[in-house]
GROMACS .gro file of C-alpha atoms in nm:
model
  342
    1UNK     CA    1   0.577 -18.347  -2.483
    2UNK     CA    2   0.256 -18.193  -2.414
    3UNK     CA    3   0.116 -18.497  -2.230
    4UNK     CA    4   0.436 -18.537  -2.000
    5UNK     CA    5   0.460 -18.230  -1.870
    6UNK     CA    6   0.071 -18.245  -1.789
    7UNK     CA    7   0.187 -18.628  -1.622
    8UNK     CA    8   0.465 -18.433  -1.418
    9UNK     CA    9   0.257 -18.148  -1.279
   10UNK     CA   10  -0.011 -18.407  -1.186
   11UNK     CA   11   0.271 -18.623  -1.004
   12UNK     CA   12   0.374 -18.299  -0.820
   13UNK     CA   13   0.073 -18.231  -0.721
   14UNK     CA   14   0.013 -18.573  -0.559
   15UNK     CA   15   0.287 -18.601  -0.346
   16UNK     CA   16   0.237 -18.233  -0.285
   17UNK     CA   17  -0.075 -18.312  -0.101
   18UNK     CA   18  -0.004 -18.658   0.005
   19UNK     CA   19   0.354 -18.506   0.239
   20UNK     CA   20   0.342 -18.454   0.617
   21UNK     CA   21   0.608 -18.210   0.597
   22UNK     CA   22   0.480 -17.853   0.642
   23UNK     CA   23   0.720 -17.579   0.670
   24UNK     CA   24   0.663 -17.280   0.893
   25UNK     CA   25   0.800 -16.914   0.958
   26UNK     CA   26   0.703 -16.920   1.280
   27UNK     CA   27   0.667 -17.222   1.488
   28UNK     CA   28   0.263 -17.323   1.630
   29UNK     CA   29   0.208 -17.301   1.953
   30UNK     CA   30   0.081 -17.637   2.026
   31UNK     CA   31  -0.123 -17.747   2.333
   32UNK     CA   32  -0.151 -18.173   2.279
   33UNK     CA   33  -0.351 -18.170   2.624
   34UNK     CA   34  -0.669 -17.974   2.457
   35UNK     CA   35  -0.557 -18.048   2.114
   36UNK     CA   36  -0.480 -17.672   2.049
   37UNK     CA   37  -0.276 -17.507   1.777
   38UNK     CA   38  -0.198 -17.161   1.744
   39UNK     CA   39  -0.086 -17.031   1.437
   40UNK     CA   40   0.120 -16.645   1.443
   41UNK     CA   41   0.262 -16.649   1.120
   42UNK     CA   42   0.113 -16.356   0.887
   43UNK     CA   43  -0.132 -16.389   0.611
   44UNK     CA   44  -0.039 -16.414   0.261
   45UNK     CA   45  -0.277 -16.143   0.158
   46UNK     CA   46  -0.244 -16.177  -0.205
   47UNK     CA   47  -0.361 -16.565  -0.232
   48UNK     CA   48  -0.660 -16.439   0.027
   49UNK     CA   49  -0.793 -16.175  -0.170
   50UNK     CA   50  -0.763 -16.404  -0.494
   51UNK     CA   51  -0.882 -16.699  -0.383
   52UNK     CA   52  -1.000 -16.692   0.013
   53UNK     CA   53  -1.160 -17.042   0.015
   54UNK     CA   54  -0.874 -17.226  -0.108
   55UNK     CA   55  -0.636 -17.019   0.074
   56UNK     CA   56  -0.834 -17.132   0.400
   57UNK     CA   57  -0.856 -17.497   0.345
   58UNK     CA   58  -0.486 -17.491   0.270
   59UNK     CA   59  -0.383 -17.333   0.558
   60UNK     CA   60  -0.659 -17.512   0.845
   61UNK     CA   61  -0.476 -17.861   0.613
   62UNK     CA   62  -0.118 -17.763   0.701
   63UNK     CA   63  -0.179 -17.677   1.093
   64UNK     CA   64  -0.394 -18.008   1.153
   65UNK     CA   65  -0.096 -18.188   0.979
   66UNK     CA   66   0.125 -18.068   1.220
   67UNK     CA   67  -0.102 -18.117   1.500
   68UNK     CA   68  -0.147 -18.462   1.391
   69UNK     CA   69   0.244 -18.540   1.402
   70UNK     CA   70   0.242 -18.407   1.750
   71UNK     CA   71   0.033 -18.652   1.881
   72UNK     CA   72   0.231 -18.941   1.696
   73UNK     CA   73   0.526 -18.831   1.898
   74UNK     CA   74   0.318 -18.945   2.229
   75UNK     CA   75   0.394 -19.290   2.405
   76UNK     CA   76   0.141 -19.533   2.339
   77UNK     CA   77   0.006 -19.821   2.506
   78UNK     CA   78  -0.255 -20.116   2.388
   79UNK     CA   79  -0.590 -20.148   2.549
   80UNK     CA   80  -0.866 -20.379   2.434
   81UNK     CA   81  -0.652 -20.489   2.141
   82UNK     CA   82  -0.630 -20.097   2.057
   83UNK     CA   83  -0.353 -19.863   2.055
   84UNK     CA   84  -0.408 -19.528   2.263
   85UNK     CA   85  -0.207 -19.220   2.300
   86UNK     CA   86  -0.260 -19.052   2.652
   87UNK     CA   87  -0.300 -18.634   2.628
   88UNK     CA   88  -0.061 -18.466   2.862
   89UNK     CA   89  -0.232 -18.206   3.082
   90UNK     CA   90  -0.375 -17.856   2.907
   91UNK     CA   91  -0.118 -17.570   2.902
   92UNK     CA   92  -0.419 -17.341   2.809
   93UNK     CA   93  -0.719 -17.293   2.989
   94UNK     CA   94  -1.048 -17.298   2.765
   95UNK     CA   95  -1.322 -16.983   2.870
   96UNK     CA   96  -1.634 -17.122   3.023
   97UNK     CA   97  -1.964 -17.040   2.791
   98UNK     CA   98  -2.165 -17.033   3.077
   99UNK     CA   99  -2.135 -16.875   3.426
  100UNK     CA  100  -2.018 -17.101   3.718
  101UNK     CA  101  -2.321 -17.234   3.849
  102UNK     CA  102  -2.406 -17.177   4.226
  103UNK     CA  103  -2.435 -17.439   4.469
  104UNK     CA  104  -2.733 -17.531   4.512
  105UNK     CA  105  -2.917 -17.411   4.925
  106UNK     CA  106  -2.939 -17.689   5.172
  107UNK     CA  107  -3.291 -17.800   5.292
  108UNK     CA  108  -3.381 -17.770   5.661
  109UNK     CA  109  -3.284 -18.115   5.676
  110UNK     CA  110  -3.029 -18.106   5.494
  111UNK     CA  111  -2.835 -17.823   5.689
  112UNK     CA  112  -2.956 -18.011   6.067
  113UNK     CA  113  -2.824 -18.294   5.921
  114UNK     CA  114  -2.454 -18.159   5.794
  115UNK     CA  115  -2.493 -17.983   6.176
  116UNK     CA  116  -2.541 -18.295   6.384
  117UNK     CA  117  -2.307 -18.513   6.139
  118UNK     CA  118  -2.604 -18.726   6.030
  119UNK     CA  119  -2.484 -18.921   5.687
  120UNK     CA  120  -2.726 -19.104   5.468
  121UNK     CA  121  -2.738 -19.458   5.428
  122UNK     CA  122  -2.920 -19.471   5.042
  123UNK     CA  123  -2.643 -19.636   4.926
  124UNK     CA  124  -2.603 -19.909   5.191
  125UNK     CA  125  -3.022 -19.987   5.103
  126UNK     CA  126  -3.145 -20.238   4.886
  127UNK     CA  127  -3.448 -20.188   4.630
  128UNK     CA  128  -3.614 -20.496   4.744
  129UNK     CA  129  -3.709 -20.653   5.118
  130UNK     CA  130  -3.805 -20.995   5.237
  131UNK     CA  131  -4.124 -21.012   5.402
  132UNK     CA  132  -4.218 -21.331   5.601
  133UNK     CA  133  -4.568 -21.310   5.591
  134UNK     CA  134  -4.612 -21.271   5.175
  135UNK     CA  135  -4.309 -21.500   5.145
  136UNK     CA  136  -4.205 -21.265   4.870
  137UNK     CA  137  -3.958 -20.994   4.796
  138UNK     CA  138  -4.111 -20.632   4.814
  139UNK     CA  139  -3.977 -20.307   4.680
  140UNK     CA  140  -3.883 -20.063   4.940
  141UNK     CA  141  -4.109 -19.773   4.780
  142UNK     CA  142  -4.365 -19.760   4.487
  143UNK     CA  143  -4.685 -19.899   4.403
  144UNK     CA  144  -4.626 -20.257   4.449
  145UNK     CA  145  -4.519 -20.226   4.756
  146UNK     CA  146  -4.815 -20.029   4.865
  147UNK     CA  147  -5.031 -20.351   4.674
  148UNK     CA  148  -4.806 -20.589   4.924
  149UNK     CA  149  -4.904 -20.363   5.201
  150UNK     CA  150  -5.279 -20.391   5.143
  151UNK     CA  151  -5.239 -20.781   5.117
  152UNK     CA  152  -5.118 -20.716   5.448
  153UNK     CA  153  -5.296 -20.514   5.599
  154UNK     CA  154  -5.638 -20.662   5.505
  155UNK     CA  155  -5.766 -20.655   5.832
  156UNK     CA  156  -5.701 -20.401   6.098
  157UNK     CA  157  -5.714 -20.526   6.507
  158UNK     CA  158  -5.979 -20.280   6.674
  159UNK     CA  159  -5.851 -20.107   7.023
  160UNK     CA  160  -6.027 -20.135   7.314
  161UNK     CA  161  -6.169 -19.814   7.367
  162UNK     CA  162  -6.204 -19.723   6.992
  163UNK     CA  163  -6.565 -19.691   6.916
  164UNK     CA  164  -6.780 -19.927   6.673
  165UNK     CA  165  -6.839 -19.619   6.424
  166UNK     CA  166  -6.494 -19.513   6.332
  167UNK     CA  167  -6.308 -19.685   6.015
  168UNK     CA  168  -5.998 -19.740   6.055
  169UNK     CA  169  -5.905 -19.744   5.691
  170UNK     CA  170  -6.057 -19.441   5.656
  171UNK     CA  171  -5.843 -19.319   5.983
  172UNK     CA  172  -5.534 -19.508   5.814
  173UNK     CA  173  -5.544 -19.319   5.473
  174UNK     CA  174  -5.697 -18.918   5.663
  175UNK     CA  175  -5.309 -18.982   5.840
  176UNK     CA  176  -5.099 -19.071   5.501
  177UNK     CA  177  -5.317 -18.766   5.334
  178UNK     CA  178  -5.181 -18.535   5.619
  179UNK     CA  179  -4.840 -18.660   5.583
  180UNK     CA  180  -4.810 -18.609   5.221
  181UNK     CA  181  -4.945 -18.281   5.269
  182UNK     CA  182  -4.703 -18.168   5.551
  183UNK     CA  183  -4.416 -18.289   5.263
  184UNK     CA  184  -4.545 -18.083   5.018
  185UNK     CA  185  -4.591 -17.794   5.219
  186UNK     CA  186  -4.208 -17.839   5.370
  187UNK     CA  187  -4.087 -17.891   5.014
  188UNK     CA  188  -4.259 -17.560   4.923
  189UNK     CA  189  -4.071 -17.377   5.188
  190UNK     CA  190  -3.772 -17.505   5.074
  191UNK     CA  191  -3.818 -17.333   4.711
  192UNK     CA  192  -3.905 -17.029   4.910
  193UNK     CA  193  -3.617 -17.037   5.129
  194UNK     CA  194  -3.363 -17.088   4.821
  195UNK     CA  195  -3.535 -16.799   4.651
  196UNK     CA  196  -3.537 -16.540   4.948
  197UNK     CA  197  -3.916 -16.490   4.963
  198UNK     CA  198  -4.084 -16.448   5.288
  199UNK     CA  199  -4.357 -16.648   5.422
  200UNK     CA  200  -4.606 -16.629   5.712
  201UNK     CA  201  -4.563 -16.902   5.995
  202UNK     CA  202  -4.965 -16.908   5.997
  203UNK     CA  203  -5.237 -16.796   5.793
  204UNK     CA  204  -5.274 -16.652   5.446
  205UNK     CA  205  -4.982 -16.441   5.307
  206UNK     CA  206  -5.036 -16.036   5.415
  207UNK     CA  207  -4.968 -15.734   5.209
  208UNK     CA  208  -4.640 -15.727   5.389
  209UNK     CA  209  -4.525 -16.040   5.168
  210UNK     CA  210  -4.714 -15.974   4.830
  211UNK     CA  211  -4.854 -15.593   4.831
  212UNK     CA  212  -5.026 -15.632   4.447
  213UNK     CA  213  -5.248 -15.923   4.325
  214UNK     CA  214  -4.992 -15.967   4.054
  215UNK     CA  215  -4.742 -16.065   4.277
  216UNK     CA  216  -4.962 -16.304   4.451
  217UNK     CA  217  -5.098 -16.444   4.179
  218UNK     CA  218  -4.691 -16.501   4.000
  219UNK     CA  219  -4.623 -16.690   4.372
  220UNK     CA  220  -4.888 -16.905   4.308
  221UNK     CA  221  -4.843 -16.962   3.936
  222UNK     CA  222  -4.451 -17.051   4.051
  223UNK     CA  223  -4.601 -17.273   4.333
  224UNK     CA  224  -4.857 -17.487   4.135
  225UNK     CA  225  -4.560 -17.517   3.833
  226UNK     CA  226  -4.284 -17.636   4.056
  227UNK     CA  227  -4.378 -18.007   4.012
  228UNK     CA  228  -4.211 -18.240   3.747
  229UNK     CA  229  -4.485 -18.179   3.511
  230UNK     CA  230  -4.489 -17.822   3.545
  231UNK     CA  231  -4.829 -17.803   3.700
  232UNK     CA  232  -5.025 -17.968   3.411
  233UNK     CA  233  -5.152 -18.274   3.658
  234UNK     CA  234  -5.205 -17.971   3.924
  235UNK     CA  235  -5.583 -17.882   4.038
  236UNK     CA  236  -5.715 -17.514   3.960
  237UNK     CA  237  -5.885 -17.294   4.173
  238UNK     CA  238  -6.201 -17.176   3.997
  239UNK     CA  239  -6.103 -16.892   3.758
  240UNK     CA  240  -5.745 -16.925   3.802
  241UNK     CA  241  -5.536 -16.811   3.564
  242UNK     CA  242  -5.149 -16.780   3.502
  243UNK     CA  243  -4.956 -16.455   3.565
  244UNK     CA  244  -4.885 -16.270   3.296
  245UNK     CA  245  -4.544 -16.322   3.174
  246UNK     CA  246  -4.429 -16.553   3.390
  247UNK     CA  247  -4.338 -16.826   3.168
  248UNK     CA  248  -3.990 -16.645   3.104
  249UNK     CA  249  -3.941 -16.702   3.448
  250UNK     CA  250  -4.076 -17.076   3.477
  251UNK     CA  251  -3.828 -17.308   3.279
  252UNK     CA  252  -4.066 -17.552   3.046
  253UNK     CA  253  -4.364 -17.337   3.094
  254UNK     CA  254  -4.521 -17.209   2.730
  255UNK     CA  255  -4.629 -16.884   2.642
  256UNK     CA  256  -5.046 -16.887   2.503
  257UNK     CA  257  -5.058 -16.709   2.207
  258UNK     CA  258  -5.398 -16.543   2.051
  259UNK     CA  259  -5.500 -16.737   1.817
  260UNK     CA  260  -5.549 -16.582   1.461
  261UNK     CA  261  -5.854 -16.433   1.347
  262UNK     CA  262  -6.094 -16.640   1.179
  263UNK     CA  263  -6.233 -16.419   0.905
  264UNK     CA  264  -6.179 -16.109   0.798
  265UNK     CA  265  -6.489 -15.975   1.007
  266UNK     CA  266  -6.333 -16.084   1.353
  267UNK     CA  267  -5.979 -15.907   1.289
  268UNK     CA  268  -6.203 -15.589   1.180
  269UNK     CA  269  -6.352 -15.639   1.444
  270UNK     CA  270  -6.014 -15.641   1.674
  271UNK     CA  271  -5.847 -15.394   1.522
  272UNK     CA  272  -6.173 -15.142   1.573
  273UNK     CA  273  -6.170 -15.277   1.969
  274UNK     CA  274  -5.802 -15.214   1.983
  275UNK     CA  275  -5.814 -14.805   1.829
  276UNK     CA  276  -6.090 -14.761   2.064
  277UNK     CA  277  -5.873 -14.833   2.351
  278UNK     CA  278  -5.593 -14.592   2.247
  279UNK     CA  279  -5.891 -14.319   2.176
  280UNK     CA  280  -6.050 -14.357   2.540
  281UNK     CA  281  -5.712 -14.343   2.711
  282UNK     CA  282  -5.684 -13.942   2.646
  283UNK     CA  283  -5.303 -13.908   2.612
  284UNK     CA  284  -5.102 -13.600   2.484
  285UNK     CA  285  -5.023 -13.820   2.150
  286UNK     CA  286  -5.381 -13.858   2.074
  287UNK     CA  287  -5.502 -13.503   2.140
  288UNK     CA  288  -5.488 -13.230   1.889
  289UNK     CA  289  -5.466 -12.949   2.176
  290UNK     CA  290  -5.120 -13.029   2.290
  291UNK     CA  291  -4.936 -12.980   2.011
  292UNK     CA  292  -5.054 -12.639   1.970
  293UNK     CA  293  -5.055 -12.521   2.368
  294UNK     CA  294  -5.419 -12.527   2.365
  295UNK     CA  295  -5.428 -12.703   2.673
  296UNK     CA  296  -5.203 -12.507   2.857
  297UNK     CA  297  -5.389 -12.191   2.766
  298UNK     CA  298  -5.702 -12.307   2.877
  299UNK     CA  299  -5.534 -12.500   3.233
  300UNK     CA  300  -5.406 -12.118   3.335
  301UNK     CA  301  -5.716 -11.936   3.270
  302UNK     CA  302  -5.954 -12.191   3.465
  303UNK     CA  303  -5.686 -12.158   3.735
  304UNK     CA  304  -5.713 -11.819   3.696
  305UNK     CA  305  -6.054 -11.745   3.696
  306UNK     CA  306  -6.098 -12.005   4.022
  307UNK     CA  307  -5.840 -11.741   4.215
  308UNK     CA  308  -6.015 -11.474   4.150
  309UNK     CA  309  -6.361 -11.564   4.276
  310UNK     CA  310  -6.193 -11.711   4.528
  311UNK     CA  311  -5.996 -11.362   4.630
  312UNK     CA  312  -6.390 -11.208   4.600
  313UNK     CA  313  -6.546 -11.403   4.838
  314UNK     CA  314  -6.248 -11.402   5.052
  315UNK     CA  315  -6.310 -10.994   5.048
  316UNK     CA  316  -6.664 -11.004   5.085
  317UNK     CA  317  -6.660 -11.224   5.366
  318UNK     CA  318  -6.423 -10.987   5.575
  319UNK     CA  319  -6.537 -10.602   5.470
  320UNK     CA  320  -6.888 -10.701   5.429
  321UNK     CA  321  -7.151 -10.485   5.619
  322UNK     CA  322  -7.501 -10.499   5.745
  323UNK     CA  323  -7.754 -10.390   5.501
  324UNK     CA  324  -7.913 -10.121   5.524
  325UNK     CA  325  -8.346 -10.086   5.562
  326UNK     CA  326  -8.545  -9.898   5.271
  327UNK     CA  327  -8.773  -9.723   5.480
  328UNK     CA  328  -9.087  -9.893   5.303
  329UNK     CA  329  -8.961  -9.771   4.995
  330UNK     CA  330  -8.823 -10.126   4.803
  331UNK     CA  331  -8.777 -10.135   4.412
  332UNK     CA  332  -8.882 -10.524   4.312
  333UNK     CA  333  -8.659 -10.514   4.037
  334UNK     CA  334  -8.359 -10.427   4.267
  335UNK     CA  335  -8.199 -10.655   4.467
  336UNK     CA  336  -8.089 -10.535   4.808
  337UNK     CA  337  -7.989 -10.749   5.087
  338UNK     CA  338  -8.095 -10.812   5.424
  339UNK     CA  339  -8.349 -11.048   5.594
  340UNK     CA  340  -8.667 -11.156   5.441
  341UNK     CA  341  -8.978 -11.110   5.598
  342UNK     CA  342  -9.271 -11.344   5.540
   0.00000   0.00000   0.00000
């Protein structure tokens, strides 16, 4: 009898589980469009408290069940030789994790461009051109089709009144140097522009535009790191150095660490450097005089004592009078005052 009540609970259990039928209190609140359900119904506290976990898992098990038989109530359709339900729209609107992003400030040319109705024709280009003279296809841009423009461009027609020492190779790539250069320096007003920091027209940046060194040095740390690579391809100035923390503001950009000491002579060594520098500083948490008004004590009598000879010579000055003469009677070890004659 044992055994077949043991067989019995064990079948109840089974289709216990196995059943898509879940009864509720309180209907969910179901959104199919973001595949939403809301459950109100109110905790059993007692299974909780005794056994939270299993509690849990029944409960999430029940509300995906109905979710489930939800979205077997959609229409379905076959594509591909599979069978897809299409989600009605959301009901509920899911909060963003992230602000909404800004859009992003038109370049120079951009904004003349959107002024004047200019669209661009990218799309209607093709990657590759047919040149009749290599009887070959060339990209548009890259480095083969600067190769295919060498080929070309092997020899160069001199004008008549050019003279016999210029290059003009030399002329050819001074010209494409400039041009990149007058890119770069556009694109670098651009960055400024979408950031709201102000440039000269001419010349080197005043004090107007950066009035420390560590903001000039942080605009040129930004400058050199605004490349793809973040500036690690970029040439240095001589004894150029990042600004200090600037790579939280520089996306990509590492922060150097100090490297451990070595021994335990080197960090004895640091720590002694470092207690120095809070010893020569002089501040009120390092002196003993402050706490016990020391300082103060001795600040109002030097004050003090400065007014007061101060107020005496002040005096002197104005009720002083003229000495008077001895008569040819003078004591040596008296002093009197009046002129000295020699």
């Amino acid at each position: 009898m044992d055994l077949v009540k043991i067989l019995e609970e064990n079948e109840g259990k089974e289709d216990l589980s196995k059943s898509i039928k879940v009864h509720k209190n309180v209907e969910l609140d179901i959104d199919l469009g973001s595949l939403l359900a809301s459950d109100h119904n109110v905790f059993d506290t007692k299974a909780l408290k005794s056994n939270p976990n299993l509690y849990l898992i029944d409960l999430t098990r029940d509300n995906v069940q109905l979710l489930i038989n939800k979205i077997w109530e959609l229409p379905v359709e076959r594509v591909d030789e599979a069978i897809v339900a299409k989600l009605p729209k959301p009901n509920y609107t899911l909060p963003r994790s992230h602000v909404i992003p800004k859009p992003k400030p038109l370049t120079k040319w951009q904004q003349f461009a959107k002024e004047k109705g200019i669209r661009s024709k990218k799309k209607d280009r093709s990657k590759l051109k047919w040149d009749e003279e290599l009887k070959k296809w060339i990209p548009t841009y890259g480095y083969k089709r600067v190769k295919a423009q060498e080929q070309k461009e092997w020899l160069i027609e001199a004008k008549g009144n050019a003279s016999l020492i210029d290059d003009p190779f030399a002329k050819a790539k001074t010209a494409k140097q400039e041009r990149q250069s007058k890119n770069e320096l556009q694109r670098l007003r651009n960055i400024a522009k979408s950031k709201n920091i102000k440039l000269p027209r001419v010349g080197l940046p005043t004090r107007e535009h950066f009035s420390s060194s560590q903001q000039f040095s942080e605009a040129l740390t930004i400058a050199r790191t605004s490349t793809a690579s973040i500036g690690k391809f970029q040439s240095r100035l001589p004894k150029e150095k990042d600004a200090k923390g600037i790579a939280k503001e520089v996306i990509g950009m590492k922060r150097k660490r100090k490297a451990p000491p070595l021994n335990v002579i080197e960090e004895k060594r640091r720590n002694k450097n470092l207690v120095d520098s809070i010893l020569k500083s002089n501040t009120k948490i390092v002196r003993d005089d402050y706490s016990t008004g020391i300082a103060e004590i001795k600040q109002s009598t030097t004050s003090g004592s400065k007014k007061r000879k101060g107020a005496l010579k002040a005096n002197k000055s104005k009720t002083a009078k003229k000495p008077k003469a001895g008569k040819g009677k003078r004591d040596l070890h008296k002093k009197v005052g009046g002129r000295k004659r020699r």
